[in-house]
Short mmCIF file of C-alpha atoms in Angstrom, two decimals:
data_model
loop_
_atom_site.label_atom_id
_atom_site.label_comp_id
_atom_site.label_asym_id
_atom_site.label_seq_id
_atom_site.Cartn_x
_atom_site.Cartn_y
_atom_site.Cartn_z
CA UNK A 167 110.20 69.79 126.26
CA UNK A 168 107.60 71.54 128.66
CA UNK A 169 107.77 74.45 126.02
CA UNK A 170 106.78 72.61 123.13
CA UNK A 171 103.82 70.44 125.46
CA UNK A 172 102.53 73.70 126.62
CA UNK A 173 102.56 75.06 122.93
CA UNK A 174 100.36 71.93 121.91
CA UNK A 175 98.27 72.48 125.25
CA UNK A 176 97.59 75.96 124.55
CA UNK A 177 96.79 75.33 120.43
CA UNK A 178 94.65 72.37 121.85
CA UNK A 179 92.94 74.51 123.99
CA UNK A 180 92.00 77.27 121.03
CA UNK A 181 90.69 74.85 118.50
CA UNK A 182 88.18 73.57 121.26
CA UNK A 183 87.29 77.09 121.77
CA UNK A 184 86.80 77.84 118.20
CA UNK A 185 85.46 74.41 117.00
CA UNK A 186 82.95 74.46 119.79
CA UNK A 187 79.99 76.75 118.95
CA UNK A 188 80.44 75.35 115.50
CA UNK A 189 80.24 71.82 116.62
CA UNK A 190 77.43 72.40 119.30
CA UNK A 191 75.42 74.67 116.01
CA UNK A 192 75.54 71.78 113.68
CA UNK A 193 74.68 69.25 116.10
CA UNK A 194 71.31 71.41 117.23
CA UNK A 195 70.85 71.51 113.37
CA UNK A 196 70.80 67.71 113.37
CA UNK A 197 68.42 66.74 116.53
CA UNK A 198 65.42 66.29 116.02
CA UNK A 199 62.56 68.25 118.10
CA UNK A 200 61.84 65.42 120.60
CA UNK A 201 65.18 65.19 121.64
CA UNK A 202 65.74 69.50 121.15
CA UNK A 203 63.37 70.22 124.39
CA UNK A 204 63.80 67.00 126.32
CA UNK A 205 65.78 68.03 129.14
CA UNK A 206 66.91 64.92 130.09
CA UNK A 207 69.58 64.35 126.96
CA UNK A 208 72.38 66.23 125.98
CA UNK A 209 72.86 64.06 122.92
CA UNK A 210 70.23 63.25 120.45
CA UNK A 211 69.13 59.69 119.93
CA UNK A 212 69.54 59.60 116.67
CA UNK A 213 70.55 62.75 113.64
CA UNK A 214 67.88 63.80 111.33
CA UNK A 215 67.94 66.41 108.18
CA UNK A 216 65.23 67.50 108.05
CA UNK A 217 65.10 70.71 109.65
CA UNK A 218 68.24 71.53 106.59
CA UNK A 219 65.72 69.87 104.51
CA UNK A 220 62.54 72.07 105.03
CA UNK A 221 64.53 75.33 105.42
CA UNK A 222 66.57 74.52 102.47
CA UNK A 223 64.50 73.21 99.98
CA UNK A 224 60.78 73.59 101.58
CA UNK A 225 61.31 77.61 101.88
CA UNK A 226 63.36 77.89 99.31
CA UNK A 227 66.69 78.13 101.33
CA UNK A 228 68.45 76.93 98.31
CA UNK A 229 67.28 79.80 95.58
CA UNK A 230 68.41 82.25 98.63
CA UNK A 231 71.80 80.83 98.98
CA UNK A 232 72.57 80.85 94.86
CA UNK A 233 71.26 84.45 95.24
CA UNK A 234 73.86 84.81 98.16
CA UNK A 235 76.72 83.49 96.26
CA UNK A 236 76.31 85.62 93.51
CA UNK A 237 75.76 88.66 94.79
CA UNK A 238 79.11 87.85 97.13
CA UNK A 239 80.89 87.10 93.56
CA UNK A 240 80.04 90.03 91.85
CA UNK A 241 80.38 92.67 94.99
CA UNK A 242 83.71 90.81 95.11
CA UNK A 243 84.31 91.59 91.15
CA UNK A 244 83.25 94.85 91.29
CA UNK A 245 85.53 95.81 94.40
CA UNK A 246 88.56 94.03 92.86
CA UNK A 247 88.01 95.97 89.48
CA UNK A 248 88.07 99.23 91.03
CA UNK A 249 89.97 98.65 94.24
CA UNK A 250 93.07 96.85 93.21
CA UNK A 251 94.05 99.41 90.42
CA UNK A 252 93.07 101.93 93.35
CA UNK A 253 95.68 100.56 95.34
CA UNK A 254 98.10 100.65 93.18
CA UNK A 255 98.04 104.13 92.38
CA UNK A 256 98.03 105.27 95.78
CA UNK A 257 101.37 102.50 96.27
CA UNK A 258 103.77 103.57 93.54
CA UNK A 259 102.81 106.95 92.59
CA UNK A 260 103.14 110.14 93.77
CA UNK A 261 100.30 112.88 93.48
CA UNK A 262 98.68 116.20 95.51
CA UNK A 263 95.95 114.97 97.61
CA UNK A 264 97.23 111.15 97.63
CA UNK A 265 96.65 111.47 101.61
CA UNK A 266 93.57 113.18 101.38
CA UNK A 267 91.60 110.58 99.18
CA UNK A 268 93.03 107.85 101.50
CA UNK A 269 91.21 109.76 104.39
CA UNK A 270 88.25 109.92 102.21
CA UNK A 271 88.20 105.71 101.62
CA UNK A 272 87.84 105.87 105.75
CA UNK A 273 85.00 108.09 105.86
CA UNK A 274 82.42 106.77 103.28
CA UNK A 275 82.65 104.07 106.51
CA UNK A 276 81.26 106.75 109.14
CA UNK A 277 77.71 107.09 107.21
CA UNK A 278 75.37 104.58 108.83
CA UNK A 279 73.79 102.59 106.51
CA UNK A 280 70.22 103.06 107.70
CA UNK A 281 71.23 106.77 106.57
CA UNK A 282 71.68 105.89 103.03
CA UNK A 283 68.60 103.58 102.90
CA UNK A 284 66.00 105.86 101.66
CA UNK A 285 67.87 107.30 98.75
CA UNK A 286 69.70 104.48 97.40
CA UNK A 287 65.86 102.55 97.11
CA UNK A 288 64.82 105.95 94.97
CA UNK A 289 68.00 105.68 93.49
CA UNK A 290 67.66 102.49 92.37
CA UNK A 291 63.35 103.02 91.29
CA UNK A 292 64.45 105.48 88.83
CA UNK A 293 66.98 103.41 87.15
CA UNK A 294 64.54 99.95 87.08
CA UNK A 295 67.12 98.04 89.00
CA UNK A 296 65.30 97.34 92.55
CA UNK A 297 64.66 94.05 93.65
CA UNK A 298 67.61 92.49 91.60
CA UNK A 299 70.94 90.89 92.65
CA UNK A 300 73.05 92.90 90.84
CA UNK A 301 71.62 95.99 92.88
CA UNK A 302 72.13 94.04 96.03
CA UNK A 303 75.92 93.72 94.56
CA UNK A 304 76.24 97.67 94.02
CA UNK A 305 75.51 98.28 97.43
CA UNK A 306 77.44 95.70 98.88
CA UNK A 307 80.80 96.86 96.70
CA UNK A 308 79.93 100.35 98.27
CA UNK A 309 80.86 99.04 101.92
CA UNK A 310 83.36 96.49 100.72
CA UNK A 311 85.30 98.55 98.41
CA UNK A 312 87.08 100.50 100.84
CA UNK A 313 88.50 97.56 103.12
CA UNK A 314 89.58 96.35 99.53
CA UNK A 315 91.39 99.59 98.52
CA UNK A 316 93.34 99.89 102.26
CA UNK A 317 94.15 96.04 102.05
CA UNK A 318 95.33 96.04 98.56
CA UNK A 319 97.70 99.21 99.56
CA UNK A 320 99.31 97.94 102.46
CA UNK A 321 99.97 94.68 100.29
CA UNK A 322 101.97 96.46 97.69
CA UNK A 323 103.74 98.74 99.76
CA UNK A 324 104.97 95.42 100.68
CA UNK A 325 106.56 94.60 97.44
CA UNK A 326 109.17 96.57 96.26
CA UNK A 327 109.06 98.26 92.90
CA UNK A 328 112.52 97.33 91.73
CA UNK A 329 110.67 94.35 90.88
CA UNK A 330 108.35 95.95 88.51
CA UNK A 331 111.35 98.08 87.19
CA UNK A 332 113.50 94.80 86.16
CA UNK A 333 110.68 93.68 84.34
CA UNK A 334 110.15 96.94 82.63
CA UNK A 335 114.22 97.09 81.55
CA UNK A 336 113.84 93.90 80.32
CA UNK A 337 111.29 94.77 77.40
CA UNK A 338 107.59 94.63 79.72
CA UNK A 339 105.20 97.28 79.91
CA UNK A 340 104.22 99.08 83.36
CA UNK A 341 100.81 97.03 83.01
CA UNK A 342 102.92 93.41 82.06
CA UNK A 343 104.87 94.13 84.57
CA UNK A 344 102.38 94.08 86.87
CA UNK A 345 100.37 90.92 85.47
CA UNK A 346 103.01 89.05 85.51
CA UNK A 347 105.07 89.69 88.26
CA UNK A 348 103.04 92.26 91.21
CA UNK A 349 100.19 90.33 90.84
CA UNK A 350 101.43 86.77 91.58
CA UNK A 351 103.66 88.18 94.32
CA UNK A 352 100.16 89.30 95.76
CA UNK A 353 97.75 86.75 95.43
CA UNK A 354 98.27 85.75 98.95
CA UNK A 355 97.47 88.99 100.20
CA UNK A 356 94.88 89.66 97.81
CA UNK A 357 93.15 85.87 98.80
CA UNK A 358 93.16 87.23 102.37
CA UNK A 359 91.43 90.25 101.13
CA UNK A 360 88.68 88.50 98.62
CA UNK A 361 87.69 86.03 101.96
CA UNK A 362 87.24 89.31 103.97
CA UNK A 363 85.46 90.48 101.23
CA UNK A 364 83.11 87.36 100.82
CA UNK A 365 82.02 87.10 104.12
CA UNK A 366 81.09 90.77 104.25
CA UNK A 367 79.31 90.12 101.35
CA UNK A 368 77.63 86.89 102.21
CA UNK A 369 76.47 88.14 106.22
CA UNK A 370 75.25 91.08 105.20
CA UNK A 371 71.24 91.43 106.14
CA UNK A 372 70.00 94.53 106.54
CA UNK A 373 70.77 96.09 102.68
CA UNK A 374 70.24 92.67 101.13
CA UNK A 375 66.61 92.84 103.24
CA UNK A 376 65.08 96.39 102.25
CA UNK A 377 66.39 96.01 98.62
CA UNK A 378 64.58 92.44 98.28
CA UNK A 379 61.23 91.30 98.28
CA UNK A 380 61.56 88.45 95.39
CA UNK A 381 65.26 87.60 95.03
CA UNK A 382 66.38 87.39 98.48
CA UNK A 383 69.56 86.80 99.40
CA UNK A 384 70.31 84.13 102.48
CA UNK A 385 70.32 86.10 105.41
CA UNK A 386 67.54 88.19 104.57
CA UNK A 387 65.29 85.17 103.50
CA UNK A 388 66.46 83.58 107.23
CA UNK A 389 65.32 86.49 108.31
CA UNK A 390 62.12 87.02 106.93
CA UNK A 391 61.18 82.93 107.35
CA UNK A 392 63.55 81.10 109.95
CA UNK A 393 63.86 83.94 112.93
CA UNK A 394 59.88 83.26 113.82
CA UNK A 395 60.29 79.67 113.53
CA UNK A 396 61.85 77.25 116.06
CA UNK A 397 64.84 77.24 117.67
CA UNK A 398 66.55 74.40 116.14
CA UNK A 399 65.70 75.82 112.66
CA UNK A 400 67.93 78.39 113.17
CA UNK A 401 70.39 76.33 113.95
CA UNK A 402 69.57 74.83 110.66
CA UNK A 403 69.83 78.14 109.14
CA UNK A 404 73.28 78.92 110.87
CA UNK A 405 74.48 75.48 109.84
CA UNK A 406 73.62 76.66 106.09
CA UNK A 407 75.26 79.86 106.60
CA UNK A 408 78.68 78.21 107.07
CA UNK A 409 79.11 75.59 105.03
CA UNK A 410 79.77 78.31 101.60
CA UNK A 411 82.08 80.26 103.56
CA UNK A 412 83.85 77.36 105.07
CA UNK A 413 84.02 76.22 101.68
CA UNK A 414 85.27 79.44 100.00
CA UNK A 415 87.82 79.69 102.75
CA UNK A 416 89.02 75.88 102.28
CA UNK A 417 89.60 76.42 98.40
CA UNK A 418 91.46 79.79 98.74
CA UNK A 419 93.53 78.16 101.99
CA UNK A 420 96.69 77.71 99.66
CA UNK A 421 97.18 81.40 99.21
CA UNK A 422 95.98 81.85 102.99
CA UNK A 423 99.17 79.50 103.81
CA UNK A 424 101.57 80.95 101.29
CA UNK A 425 101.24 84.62 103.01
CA UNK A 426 101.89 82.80 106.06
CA UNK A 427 105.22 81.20 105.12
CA UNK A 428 103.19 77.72 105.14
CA UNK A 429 103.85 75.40 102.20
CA UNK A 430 100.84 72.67 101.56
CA UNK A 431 101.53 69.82 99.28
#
């Protein structure tokens, strides 16, 4: 009995420490400015919207956060397409240099990104792609790609390639087998690892900011507007900053739960 009351104490005591930053940001979000700098509450009166309002729709907060989403999806497209069939190869098959390209995924995460500024903007002038999402996406997929390829590896050296084999004796190919048995097995694993990639994706400022001057993504437009603005207006913008990733994270919670041994009904 005191076990299980300190277990609920202690879980108790770790949502409160989690839920409150995120509780205290939405509420600053909500107050409006009378009540933000009078130091005599420490609740509001009453909730307004409209700081979400004029940093959402006023400076065009909501063109920034489509432009957020889809360079997240496609950065998260790209890395799958290239990083899961990565991770495969390095999982069931055998090959000289196997350890040596794994090494080499780790280091393209040692060159600072400031480094690679200059030359990926030239880069980019010369093929008439700057200032557009999907270039925002490329270099995204560049940083996010190898966190893919490392995740995806460690989840199939977790399922065992008898599996696979069955399926091949019993009439599949090497790719069917794959499709339609690896690939479910994974999609826990591989939720985990598309969430990782997503928020990468959707916090990133400093690429998104020097690659942009039009199509902004959401950070880099909070940047450029909301950082000289009031305080309470970037609460607003951290308020708007959650809600897609919450939301990404609640759909894909199923998979989340099934790598966890947790069945939701």
């Amino acid at each position: 009995m005191i076990k299980k009351v300190f277990i609920v104490f202690v879980s108790i005591l770790v949502i409160v420490w989690f839920l409150t930053p995120v509780v205290l940001i939405v509420l600053a979000s909500l107050t409006p400015s009378e009540d933000y700098y009078n130091q005599n509450r420490i609740l509001p009166r009453k909730l307004t919207l409209d700081h979400l309002y004029k940093l959402f729709v006023v400076l065009n907060g909501w063109r920034a956060t489509l432009n957020s989403l889809q360079v997240a999806g496609m950065a998260i497209g790209l890395s799958f397409l290239t990083g899961l069939p990565a991770g495969y190869v390095l999982t069931r098959y055998v090959f000289p240099g196997k350890n040596a390209i794994r090494l080499s995924i780790l280091l393209t995460r040692s060159f600072p990104t400031l480094i690679i500024a200059v030359p990926l903007i030239m880069i980019y002038l010369k093929l008439g792609i700057s200032d557009t999402l999907f270039s925002v996406a490329l270099a995204h997929t560049s940083f996010i790609l190898p966190f893919v390829v490392l995740i995806t590896t460690s989840i199939l050296s977790g399922i065992s390639v008898e599996y696979e084999e069955a399926g091949m004796i019993f009439g599949l190919s090497r790719f069917g087998a794959f499709m339609r048995i690896t690939l479910p097995l994974a999609l826990p694993g591989l939720a985990a690892s598309a969430i990782f990639a997503f928020i990468m994706s959707w916090n990133e400022v400093f690429i998104s900011s020097i690659l942009t001057f039009v199509n902004r993504t959401l950070p880099a437009q909070i940047l450029n507007t909301a950082m000289t603005s009031p305080d309470y207006f970037k609460f607003a913008a951290g308020t708007i900053m959650a809600i897609p990733a919450m939301t990404f994270i609640f759909f894909t919670r199923k998979y989340l739960m099934s790598m966890w041994g947790i069945s939701l009904k």
